[in-house]
mmCIF file of C-alpha atoms and ligand atoms in Angstrom:
data_model
loop_
_atom_site.group_PDB
_atom_site.id
_atom_site.type_symbol
_atom_site.label_atom_id
_atom_site.label_comp_id
_atom_site.label_asym_id
_atom_site.label_seq_id
_atom_site.Cartn_x
_atom_site.Cartn_y
_atom_site.Cartn_z
ATOM 1 C CA MET K 868 25.078 -19.482 10.968
ATOM 2 C CA ILE K 869 21.297 -20.593 11.138
ATOM 3 C CA SER K 870 20.921 -21.800 7.473
ATOM 4 C CA ARG K 871 18.209 -20.954 5.218
ATOM 5 C CA ASP K 872 16.960 -24.176 5.213
ATOM 6 C CA GLU K 873 16.064 -23.963 9.314
ATOM 7 C CA ILE K 874 14.558 -20.781 8.826
ATOM 8 C CA ALA K 875 12.088 -22.179 6.091
ATOM 9 C CA GLY K 876 11.317 -24.968 8.821
ATOM 10 C CA VAL K 877 10.463 -22.614 10.748
ATOM 11 C CA LEU K 878 8.485 -20.570 8.389
ATOM 12 C CA ALA K 879 6.779 -23.519 6.901
ATOM 13 C CA ARG K 880 5.149 -24.569 10.262
ATOM 14 C CA TYR K 881 3.808 -20.529 10.417
ATOM 15 C CA ASP K 882 0.107 -20.127 9.896
ATOM 16 C CA LYS K 883 0.622 -17.419 6.753
ATOM 17 C CA ASN K 884 -2.924 -16.197 7.454
ATOM 18 C CA LYS K 885 -1.821 -14.982 11.181
ATOM 19 C CA ILE K 886 1.403 -13.717 10.809
ATOM 20 C CA ALA K 887 2.598 -10.866 13.080
ATOM 21 C CA ILE K 888 5.231 -8.917 12.763
ATOM 22 C CA GLY K 889 7.765 -8.135 15.635
ATOM 23 C CA THR K 890 10.373 -6.248 16.921
ATOM 24 C CA LEU K 891 12.706 -5.037 19.696
ATOM 25 C CA CYS K 892 11.321 -2.192 20.976
ATOM 26 C CA SER K 893 14.140 0.579 20.696
ATOM 27 C CA HIS K 894 15.500 2.159 17.570
ATOM 28 C CA SER K 895 12.637 2.312 15.011
ATOM 29 C CA ALA K 896 10.162 0.206 16.851
ATOM 30 C CA LEU K 897 7.588 2.582 16.901
ATOM 31 C CA GLN K 898 7.476 3.467 12.788
ATOM 32 C CA ILE K 899 8.349 -0.586 12.491
ATOM 33 C CA LEU K 900 4.828 -1.447 14.648
ATOM 34 C CA HIS K 901 2.665 1.811 12.913
ATOM 35 C CA GLY K 902 3.496 0.568 9.538
ATOM 36 C CA ALA K 903 2.771 -2.944 10.504
ATOM 37 C CA ARG K 904 -0.282 -2.258 11.704
ATOM 38 C CA GLN K 905 -1.299 -0.023 8.811
ATOM 39 C CA GLU K 906 -0.588 -3.157 6.701
ATOM 40 C CA GLY K 907 -2.682 -4.860 8.794
ATOM 41 C CA PHE K 908 -0.402 -7.098 10.664
ATOM 42 C CA ARG K 909 -0.503 -8.213 14.430
ATOM 43 C CA THR K 910 2.041 -6.640 16.012
ATOM 44 C CA VAL K 911 4.803 -8.187 18.883
ATOM 45 C CA GLY K 912 7.185 -5.779 20.590
ATOM 46 C CA ILE K 913 10.127 -7.792 22.558
ATOM 47 C CA CYS K 914 10.230 -4.636 25.634
ATOM 48 C CA THR K 915 12.333 -4.341 28.650
ATOM 49 C CA ARG K 916 10.391 -3.820 31.442
ATOM 50 C CA ASP K 917 11.280 -0.244 31.828
ATOM 51 C CA ARG K 918 9.909 0.408 28.436
ATOM 52 C CA VAL K 919 6.610 -0.794 28.355
ATOM 53 C CA ALA K 920 4.977 1.948 29.137
ATOM 54 C CA LEU K 921 6.734 4.350 26.618
ATOM 55 C CA TYR K 922 4.959 1.658 23.837
ATOM 56 C CA ASN K 923 2.055 1.531 25.385
ATOM 57 C CA SER K 924 1.844 5.577 25.377
ATOM 58 C CA PHE K 925 1.701 5.459 21.434
ATOM 59 C CA PRO K 926 -1.708 4.093 20.817
ATOM 60 C CA GLN K 927 -1.212 3.594 16.772
ATOM 61 C CA ALA K 928 2.009 2.159 17.516
ATOM 62 C CA ARG K 929 1.948 0.013 20.465
ATOM 63 C CA PRO K 930 2.592 -3.627 20.152
ATOM 64 C CA ASP K 931 -1.025 -6.098 20.205
ATOM 65 C CA GLU K 932 1.408 -8.185 22.158
ATOM 66 C CA PHE K 933 4.508 -7.657 24.292
ATOM 67 C CA ILE K 934 7.302 -10.266 24.840
ATOM 68 C CA VAL K 935 8.338 -8.998 28.318
ATOM 69 C CA VAL K 936 12.513 -9.258 29.371
ATOM 70 C CA ASP K 937 14.504 -8.367 31.623
ATOM 71 C CA LYS K 938 17.402 -7.852 29.214
ATOM 72 C CA PHE K 939 16.930 -7.820 25.364
ATOM 73 C CA SER K 940 19.178 -10.634 24.835
ATOM 74 C CA ASP K 941 16.874 -12.757 27.130
ATOM 75 C CA MET K 942 15.074 -12.832 23.904
ATOM 76 C CA LEU K 943 17.319 -15.843 22.780
ATOM 77 C CA SER K 944 15.937 -18.083 25.470
ATOM 78 C CA GLU K 945 14.569 -21.407 24.536
ATOM 79 C CA GLU K 946 10.708 -19.775 25.847
ATOM 80 C CA ASN K 947 11.192 -16.695 24.317
ATOM 81 C CA GLN K 948 11.897 -18.159 20.518
ATOM 82 C CA GLU K 949 9.051 -20.652 21.546
ATOM 83 C CA LEU K 950 6.653 -17.954 22.117
ATOM 84 C CA MET K 951 7.632 -16.007 19.246
ATOM 85 C CA HIS K 952 7.306 -19.156 17.069
ATOM 86 C CA LYS K 953 3.680 -19.434 18.337
ATOM 87 C CA ASN K 954 2.530 -16.071 17.187
ATOM 88 C CA ASN K 955 3.986 -16.675 13.769
ATOM 89 C CA VAL K 956 6.698 -13.657 14.088
ATOM 90 C CA ILE K 957 8.121 -12.215 11.610
ATOM 91 C CA LEU K 958 10.913 -10.065 12.997
ATOM 92 C CA VAL K 959 12.395 -6.893 11.579
ATOM 93 C CA PRO K 960 15.446 -6.483 12.743
ATOM 94 C CA HIS K 961 17.022 -2.860 13.599
ATOM 95 C CA GLY K 962 20.529 -1.514 14.607
ATOM 96 C CA SER K 963 19.978 -2.083 18.803
ATOM 97 C CA LEU K 964 18.952 -5.950 18.036
ATOM 98 C CA VAL K 965 22.392 -5.996 16.256
ATOM 99 C CA GLN K 966 23.949 -3.940 19.618
ATOM 100 C CA TYR K 967 22.082 -5.391 22.034
ATOM 101 C CA VAL K 968 22.192 -8.651 21.251
ATOM 102 C CA GLY K 969 25.674 -9.024 19.390
ATOM 103 C CA PRO K 970 25.505 -10.061 15.755
ATOM 104 C CA GLY K 971 27.035 -12.961 16.344
ATOM 105 C CA ASN K 972 24.055 -14.227 18.404
ATOM 106 C CA VAL K 973 21.874 -13.132 15.492
ATOM 107 C CA ARG K 974 23.721 -14.958 12.879
ATOM 108 C CA ASP K 975 23.959 -18.356 15.185
ATOM 109 C CA LYS K 976 20.787 -18.509 17.799
ATOM 110 C CA LEU K 977 18.118 -16.511 16.938
ATOM 111 C CA LEU K 978 15.958 -19.141 15.214
ATOM 112 C CA VAL K 979 13.359 -17.028 14.409
ATOM 113 C CA PRO K 980 12.443 -15.678 10.471
ATOM 114 C CA MET K 981 13.933 -12.018 10.209
ATOM 115 C CA PHE K 982 12.950 -9.794 7.333
ATOM 116 C CA GLY K 983 15.768 -9.515 5.116
ATOM 117 C CA ASN K 984 19.072 -11.443 4.476
ATOM 118 C CA ARG K 985 20.726 -12.904 7.194
ATOM 119 C CA ALA K 986 24.148 -12.975 6.203
ATOM 120 C CA THR K 987 24.334 -9.313 5.126
ATOM 121 C CA LEU K 988 24.960 -8.380 9.220
ATOM 122 C CA GLU K 989 28.202 -10.353 8.578
ATOM 123 C CA TRP K 990 29.099 -8.000 5.408
ATOM 124 C CA GLU K 991 27.865 -4.966 7.314
ATOM 125 C CA GLY K 992 29.289 -6.245 10.462
ATOM 126 C CA ASP K 993 33.386 -5.840 9.472
ATOM 127 C CA ARG K 994 35.310 -2.876 7.573
ATOM 128 C CA ALA K 995 36.752 -4.817 5.672
ATOM 129 C CA LEU K 996 34.130 -7.052 4.332
ATOM 130 C CA GLN K 997 32.362 -3.657 3.633
ATOM 131 C CA ARG K 998 34.838 -2.153 1.602
ATOM 132 C CA LYS K 999 35.315 -5.057 -0.800
ATOM 133 C CA TRP K 1000 31.292 -4.928 -1.250
ATOM 134 C CA LEU K 1001 31.118 -1.267 -1.681
ATOM 135 C CA VAL K 1002 34.571 -0.576 -3.638
ATOM 136 C CA GLY K 1003 34.058 -3.489 -6.056
ATOM 137 C CA ALA K 1004 30.396 -1.787 -6.574
ATOM 138 C CA GLY K 1005 32.301 1.165 -7.517
ATOM 139 C CA LEU K 1006 31.692 3.606 -5.463
ATOM 140 C CA LYS K 1007 34.328 5.800 -4.092
ATOM 141 C CA MET K 1008 35.093 5.341 -0.017
ATOM 142 C CA PRO K 1009 37.580 7.270 1.906
ATOM 143 C CA GLU K 1010 41.052 6.576 1.904
ATOM 144 C CA GLU K 1011 42.276 4.178 4.634
ATOM 145 C CA TYR K 1012 45.663 3.826 6.721
ATOM 146 C CA ALA K 1013 46.967 0.789 8.429
ATOM 147 C CA ASN K 1014 48.455 2.505 10.970
ATOM 148 C CA SER K 1015 49.212 6.173 12.239
ATOM 149 C CA THR K 1016 52.569 6.170 11.605
ATOM 150 C CA VAL K 1017 51.604 6.722 7.606
ATOM 151 C CA ILE K 1018 49.459 10.115 8.973
ATOM 152 C CA ASN K 1019 50.277 13.198 6.467
ATOM 153 C CA LYS K 1020 47.156 14.633 6.365
ATOM 154 C CA ARG K 1021 43.665 14.770 8.595
ATOM 155 C CA VAL K 1022 42.440 11.965 9.766
ATOM 156 C CA PHE K 1023 39.339 10.491 10.915
ATOM 157 C CA VAL K 1024 39.093 7.743 13.627
ATOM 158 C CA LYS K 1025 36.789 5.313 14.086
ATOM 159 C CA PHE K 1026 36.134 2.638 16.777
ATOM 160 C CA SER K 1027 34.162 -0.701 15.691
ATOM 161 C CA GLY K 1028 30.490 -1.922 16.472
ATOM 162 C CA ALA K 1029 27.333 0.099 16.624
ATOM 163 C CA ARG K 1030 28.550 3.179 18.728
ATOM 164 C CA GLY K 1031 26.884 5.721 17.319
ATOM 165 C CA GLY K 1032 29.827 7.751 16.894
ATOM 166 C CA SER K 1033 31.420 7.736 20.360
ATOM 167 C CA GLY K 1034 34.909 8.877 20.805
ATOM 168 C CA PHE K 1035 35.675 8.999 17.381
ATOM 169 C CA PHE K 1036 37.877 11.869 16.376
ATOM 170 C CA THR K 1037 40.374 13.879 13.892
ATOM 171 C CA ALA K 1038 44.093 14.050 14.005
ATOM 172 C CA ASP K 1039 46.687 15.871 11.868
ATOM 173 C CA SER K 1040 49.268 13.714 12.944
ATOM 174 C CA LYS K 1041 50.915 10.709 14.843
ATOM 175 C CA GLU K 1042 51.742 12.889 17.879
ATOM 176 C CA GLU K 1043 47.917 13.833 17.693
ATOM 177 C CA PHE K 1044 46.496 10.781 17.429
ATOM 178 C CA ASP K 1045 48.874 9.230 20.118
ATOM 179 C CA SER K 1046 47.224 11.924 22.694
ATOM 180 C CA LYS K 1047 44.090 11.539 21.723
ATOM 181 C CA LEU K 1048 43.454 8.301 21.881
ATOM 182 C CA ASN K 1049 45.318 8.069 25.130
ATOM 183 C CA ASP K 1050 42.954 10.219 26.554
ATOM 184 C CA ARG K 1051 40.189 8.031 25.001
ATOM 185 C CA ILE K 1052 42.079 5.239 26.823
ATOM 186 C CA LYS K 1053 42.412 6.739 30.010
ATOM 187 C CA THR K 1054 38.710 7.674 30.680
ATOM 188 C CA GLY K 1055 37.211 4.164 29.558
ATOM 189 C CA LEU K 1056 36.131 5.448 26.560
ATOM 190 C CA VAL K 1057 37.770 3.258 24.263
ATOM 191 C CA SER K 1058 38.808 -0.176 25.080
ATOM 192 C CA ILE K 1059 42.762 -1.177 24.974
ATOM 193 C CA GLN K 1060 40.882 -3.875 22.132
ATOM 194 C CA ASP K 1061 39.050 -1.504 20.383
ATOM 195 C CA ALA K 1062 42.048 1.205 20.430
ATOM 196 C CA LYS K 1063 44.422 -1.373 18.552
ATOM 197 C CA ASN K 1064 41.322 -1.762 16.050
ATOM 198 C CA ALA K 1065 41.147 1.577 15.228
ATOM 199 C CA THR K 1066 40.184 2.544 11.958
ATOM 200 C CA ILE K 1067 42.413 5.500 10.332
ATOM 201 C CA GLN K 1068 39.984 6.956 7.625
ATOM 202 C CA GLU K 1069 40.896 10.482 5.678
ATOM 203 C CA PHE K 1070 38.938 12.426 7.151
ATOM 204 C CA VAL K 1071 36.201 13.788 4.319
ATOM 205 C CA PRO K 1072 35.284 17.359 3.813
ATOM 206 C CA GLY K 1073 31.959 18.228 2.504
ATOM 207 C CA VAL K 1074 28.110 17.397 3.281
ATOM 208 C CA ARG K 1075 26.612 14.301 4.827
ATOM 209 C CA TYR K 1076 23.573 12.655 3.264
ATOM 210 C CA TYR K 1077 22.045 9.094 4.299
ATOM 211 C CA PHE K 1078 20.415 7.807 1.454
ATOM 212 C CA GLN K 1079 17.409 5.311 3.093
ATOM 213 C CA TYR K 1080 16.826 2.733 0.292
ATOM 214 C CA PHE K 1081 14.643 0.092 0.088
ATOM 215 C CA TYR K 1082 15.119 -3.129 -2.833
ATOM 216 C CA SER K 1083 12.086 -4.997 -3.783
ATOM 217 C CA PRO K 1084 12.767 -8.521 -5.831
ATOM 218 C CA PHE K 1085 8.850 -8.174 -5.789
ATOM 219 C CA GLU K 1086 8.833 -5.094 -8.415
ATOM 220 C CA GLU K 1087 9.692 -4.170 -12.028
ATOM 221 C CA PRO K 1088 13.769 -4.068 -12.390
ATOM 222 C CA THR K 1089 15.235 -0.805 -12.413
ATOM 223 C CA GLY K 1090 19.115 -2.066 -13.260
ATOM 224 C CA GLN K 1091 20.262 -4.597 -15.198
ATOM 225 C CA SER K 1092 22.083 -6.494 -12.379
ATOM 226 C CA MET K 1093 18.804 -7.093 -11.035
ATOM 227 C CA ALA K 1094 15.616 -9.034 -10.415
ATOM 228 C CA GLY K 1095 13.518 -6.148 -9.015
ATOM 229 C CA ARG K 1096 13.464 -2.706 -8.021
ATOM 230 C CA VAL K 1097 15.895 0.076 -6.026
ATOM 231 C CA GLU K 1098 13.351 2.654 -4.363
ATOM 232 C CA LEU K 1099 15.004 6.188 -2.638
ATOM 233 C CA LEU K 1100 12.293 6.342 0.033
ATOM 234 C CA GLY K 1101 13.995 9.263 2.259
ATOM 235 C CA ILE K 1102 17.161 11.212 3.019
ATOM 236 C CA ASP K 1103 18.231 12.800 6.193
ATOM 237 C CA LYS K 1104 21.405 14.032 7.989
ATOM 238 C CA ARG K 1105 22.343 12.938 11.573
ATOM 239 C CA VAL K 1106 22.584 15.599 13.951
ATOM 240 C CA GLU K 1107 25.893 15.470 16.079
ATOM 241 C CA THR K 1108 27.109 17.445 19.092
ATOM 242 C CA ILE K 1109 29.990 18.718 16.254
ATOM 243 C CA ASP K 1110 27.481 20.239 13.756
ATOM 244 C CA GLU K 1111 27.127 22.884 16.595
ATOM 245 C CA ALA K 1112 30.779 23.963 17.115
ATOM 246 C CA TYR K 1113 30.335 27.135 15.849
ATOM 247 C CA ARG K 1114 27.946 28.101 19.009
ATOM 248 C CA GLY K 1115 31.090 28.293 21.481
ATOM 249 C CA LEU K 1116 33.402 30.431 18.873
ATOM 250 C CA PRO K 1117 35.596 32.000 19.769
ATOM 251 C CA ASN K 1118 37.589 29.258 21.415
ATOM 252 C CA VAL K 1119 34.941 26.505 20.750
ATOM 253 C CA PRO K 1120 35.037 24.269 24.271
ATOM 254 C CA GLU K 1121 36.610 20.590 23.970
ATOM 255 C CA GLU K 1122 33.197 18.885 24.160
ATOM 256 C CA PHE K 1123 31.920 20.200 21.235
ATOM 257 C CA PHE K 1124 34.147 17.976 19.295
ATOM 258 C CA ASP K 1125 32.025 14.802 19.489
ATOM 259 C CA TYR K 1126 30.523 12.927 16.653
ATOM 260 C CA THR K 1127 27.897 10.810 18.738
ATOM 261 C CA ILE K 1128 24.792 10.551 17.302
ATOM 262 C CA THR K 1129 22.001 12.530 18.917
ATOM 263 C CA GLY K 1130 19.022 13.154 16.294
ATOM 264 C CA ASN K 1131 18.234 13.526 12.276
ATOM 265 C CA GLN K 1132 16.913 15.994 10.178
ATOM 266 C CA PRO K 1133 15.393 15.935 7.274
ATOM 267 C CA VAL K 1134 16.763 16.597 3.552
ATOM 268 C CA VAL K 1135 15.759 17.036 -0.134
ATOM 269 C CA ILE K 1136 19.092 17.023 -2.325
ATOM 270 C CA ARG K 1137 19.485 18.756 -5.565
ATOM 271 C CA GLU K 1138 17.346 16.872 -8.185
ATOM 272 C CA SER K 1139 20.232 16.643 -10.909
ATOM 273 C CA LEU K 1140 22.372 14.853 -7.794
ATOM 274 C CA LEU K 1141 19.448 12.051 -8.096
ATOM 275 C CA PRO K 1142 20.995 9.990 -10.584
ATOM 276 C CA GLU K 1143 23.963 9.414 -8.585
ATOM 277 C CA VAL K 1144 22.439 8.808 -5.985
ATOM 278 C CA MET K 1145 20.139 5.894 -7.586
ATOM 279 C CA LYS K 1146 22.876 4.259 -9.394
ATOM 280 C CA MET K 1147 24.939 3.816 -5.834
ATOM 281 C CA GLY K 1148 22.174 1.980 -4.573
ATOM 282 C CA ILE K 1149 21.127 -0.346 -7.383
ATOM 283 C CA ASP K 1150 25.333 -0.698 -7.649
ATOM 284 C CA THR K 1151 25.650 -1.701 -4.148
ATOM 285 C CA VAL K 1152 22.550 -3.960 -4.507
ATOM 286 C CA GLY K 1153 23.709 -5.384 -7.850
ATOM 287 C CA ASN K 1154 26.980 -6.148 -6.220
ATOM 288 C CA SER K 1155 25.535 -7.915 -3.029
ATOM 289 C CA VAL K 1156 24.362 -10.341 -5.079
ATOM 290 C CA LYS K 1157 27.552 -11.596 -6.951
ATOM 291 C CA LEU K 1158 29.018 -11.598 -2.958
ATOM 292 C CA PHE K 1159 25.961 -13.279 -1.024
ATOM 293 C CA SER K 1160 23.406 -14.052 -3.266
ATOM 294 C CA PRO K 1161 20.260 -13.385 -3.339
ATOM 295 C CA GLY K 1162 22.392 -10.200 -1.470
ATOM 296 C CA MET K 1163 20.693 -7.130 -0.162
ATOM 297 C CA GLN K 1164 16.910 -7.535 0.696
ATOM 298 C CA GLY K 1165 14.480 -4.713 1.854
ATOM 299 C CA ALA K 1166 15.979 -1.302 3.606
ATOM 300 C CA PHE K 1167 19.717 -0.449 3.390
ATOM 301 C CA CYS K 1168 21.334 3.124 3.860
ATOM 302 C CA LEU K 1169 24.134 4.590 2.428
ATOM 303 C CA GLU K 1170 26.106 6.734 4.615
ATOM 304 C CA THR K 1171 27.563 9.325 2.217
ATOM 305 C CA VAL K 1172 29.855 12.644 2.166
ATOM 306 C CA TYR K 1173 28.851 15.071 -0.373
ATOM 307 C CA HIS K 1174 31.720 17.548 -2.141
ATOM 308 C CA PRO K 1175 30.977 19.695 -5.157
ATOM 309 C CA LYS K 1176 34.601 18.621 -6.535
ATOM 310 C CA SER K 1177 35.102 15.193 -5.784
ATOM 311 C CA GLY K 1178 31.438 13.770 -5.581
ATOM 312 C CA PHE K 1179 29.754 11.148 -3.214
ATOM 313 C CA ARG K 1180 32.454 9.611 -0.431
ATOM 314 C CA VAL K 1181 30.114 6.484 1.185
ATOM 315 C CA PHE K 1182 31.731 5.424 4.565
ATOM 316 C CA GLU K 1183 29.575 2.891 5.536
ATOM 317 C CA VAL K 1184 26.673 0.970 4.535
ATOM 318 C CA SER K 1185 23.875 -0.156 7.367
ATOM 319 C CA ALA K 1186 22.328 -3.202 5.841
ATOM 320 C CA ARG K 1187 18.879 -2.747 7.460
ATOM 321 C CA ILE K 1188 16.051 -0.241 8.604
ATOM 322 C CA VAL K 1189 18.341 2.904 9.805
ATOM 323 C CA ALA K 1190 16.388 5.558 12.547
ATOM 324 C CA GLY K 1191 17.382 8.529 10.226
ATOM 325 C CA SER K 1192 14.241 6.740 8.649
ATOM 326 C CA ASN K 1193 11.943 7.639 11.894
ATOM 327 C CA LEU K 1194 11.418 11.172 10.148
ATOM 328 C CA TYR K 1195 9.430 9.631 7.953
ATOM 329 C CA PRO K 1196 6.182 7.782 9.322
ATOM 330 C CA GLN K 1197 4.153 9.701 6.480
ATOM 331 C CA GLY K 1198 6.337 9.154 3.962
ATOM 332 C CA SER K 1199 8.765 11.000 2.818
ATOM 333 C CA PRO K 1200 9.522 13.974 -0.095
ATOM 334 C CA TYR K 1201 10.527 11.001 -2.136
ATOM 335 C CA SER K 1202 8.680 8.212 -1.048
ATOM 336 C CA ALA K 1203 5.465 10.334 -2.051
ATOM 337 C CA TYR K 1204 6.885 9.510 -5.888
ATOM 338 C CA LEU K 1205 6.695 6.157 -5.313
ATOM 339 C CA PHE K 1206 3.338 5.078 -3.518
ATOM 340 C CA LYS K 1207 -0.030 6.675 -3.685
ATOM 341 C CA GLU K 1208 -0.554 6.447 0.207
ATOM 342 C CA PRO K 1209 2.083 7.879 3.031
ATOM 343 C CA MET K 1210 4.742 5.422 2.995
ATOM 344 C CA SER K 1211 7.076 5.116 5.820
ATOM 345 C CA THR K 1212 10.236 2.512 5.569
ATOM 346 C CA GLY K 1213 8.542 0.548 8.486
ATOM 347 C CA ARG K 1214 5.310 0.257 6.251
ATOM 348 C CA ARG K 1215 7.400 -0.728 3.130
ATOM 349 C CA ILE K 1216 8.779 -3.638 5.158
ATOM 350 C CA ALA K 1217 5.594 -4.525 5.908
ATOM 351 C CA ARG K 1218 3.731 -4.284 2.419
ATOM 352 C CA GLU K 1219 6.680 -6.282 1.218
ATOM 353 C CA ILE K 1220 5.879 -9.227 3.558
ATOM 354 C CA ARG K 1221 2.026 -8.983 2.843
ATOM 355 C CA THR K 1222 3.045 -9.160 -1.130
ATOM 356 C CA GLY K 1223 5.615 -12.071 -0.163
ATOM 357 C CA ILE K 1224 2.547 -13.792 1.402
ATOM 358 C CA GLY K 1225 0.335 -13.274 -1.181
ATOM 359 C CA ASN K 1226 2.701 -14.399 -3.880
ATOM 360 C CA GLY K 1227 4.210 -17.242 -2.369
ATOM 361 C CA ARG K 1228 7.300 -16.200 -2.350
ATOM 362 C CA LEU K 1229 8.142 -15.141 1.337
ATOM 363 C CA GLY K 1230 11.080 -17.943 1.754
ATOM 364 C CA GLU K 1231 13.167 -14.991 -0.580
ATOM 365 C CA ILE K 1232 12.745 -12.177 1.424
ATOM 366 C CA VAL K 1233 12.679 -13.984 4.904
ATOM 367 C CA TYR K 1234 16.008 -15.373 6.633
HETATM 368 P P1 AMP D 1404 30.054 6.082 11.178
HETATM 369 O O1 AMP D 1404 29.985 5.801 12.459
HETATM 370 O O2 AMP D 1404 31.110 5.817 10.347
HETATM 371 O O3 AMP D 1404 28.874 6.127 10.563
HETATM 372 O O4 AMP D 1404 30.190 7.862 11.700
HETATM 373 C C1 AMP D 1404 30.065 8.676 12.245
HETATM 374 C C2 AMP D 1404 30.534 9.982 12.117
HETATM 375 O O5 AMP D 1404 31.880 10.121 11.927
HETATM 376 C C3 AMP D 1404 29.638 10.379 10.616
HETATM 377 O O6 AMP D 1404 27.972 10.637 11.343
HETATM 378 C C4 AMP D 1404 30.377 11.722 10.549
HETATM 379 O O7 AMP D 1404 30.274 12.964 10.967
HETATM 380 C C5 AMP D 1404 32.078 11.025 10.802
HETATM 381 N N1 AMP D 1404 32.481 10.906 10.090
HETATM 382 C C6 AMP D 1404 32.497 9.216 9.868
HETATM 383 N N2 AMP D 1404 33.872 9.387 8.776
HETATM 384 C C7 AMP D 1404 34.556 10.319 8.259
HETATM 385 C C8 AMP D 1404 34.708 10.435 7.225
HETATM 386 N N3 AMP D 1404 35.835 9.745 6.589
HETATM 387 N N4 AMP D 1404 35.225 11.851 7.499
HETATM 388 C C9 AMP D 1404 34.704 12.676 7.723
HETATM 389 N N5 AMP D 1404 33.676 12.446 8.772
HETATM 390 C C10 AMP D 1404 33.260 10.749 8.637
#
């Protein structure tokens, strides 16, 4: 992995008065670019040719400068990295960066300062490490089964990588597991390699909540285990085809049994549950500091299922801005209590970079 010193070296050559915020034109780029603009930054969009028209069509989010590529992974070329250096670019990573450029390439080949802690990529990308991180933080996760022979209740089967729920399924027995998995391999939905590495989890019934947090080392501490503040910037719920399965009643067509994420809905949660929501965020940051100091920096999301009888169960952590935050370019029902002005996650990131430039601590929040 590219070292902190190497990134510090690049950052040292940057003109701090001309820092630009850059991102890949996908995922949450409109929000990131809009937020950067609100905080007075110049912006750079790394964009494939076919998307330039789209990003040009939103004047309040349009990047000041495009770096046009044939495919997103071309951002790694020497020429494009030099262009980013010349523009004093700090990159804001998101799910599409990881998906299209590859976590290994981002860790090892992208010598451009990125907002947050690059080391978290390794922890969020590996389900075993995620479990160590979250369970170690005292959070409850769904039980996991080593293989299909031990299935004795409903399970949820998932595949690795940022695939947005595509191909995931439920099963009540080993026979059902085998049959559904084979169907998916046959149609090419799931590769043999992915099938071998499938994660078999306890199916968790309840309501899904996706909590969008932000951790800032520059604000007054919220917990004893850390030096900064955990902010709840918003909550969403993903929209998946399965959510509308009732529309096919009484004989629900097979196509409805699809967990692919297609959008997001805003939600608020009962206020009496907020102490626990905050505690989960604080403990997640606290344990990250112990495991990979300086730990989680900036935006992250805990993806949970809540049931009144069993409480919150966390099935995933995203250690960066999530697409659900696209709901709140003008702030959320929670950011309103943190900031006087409309504060999206994208703008919050830009504000943090601005603060880091001002207090000379940029190196702590960029790696
Ligand atoms: P993930 O890729 O882990 O975020 O999962 C995608 C979707 O699968 C989620 O939004 C949930 O609808 C569903 N899901 C994931 N894990 C579980 C689980 N253990 N039990 C029930 N549903 C799950």
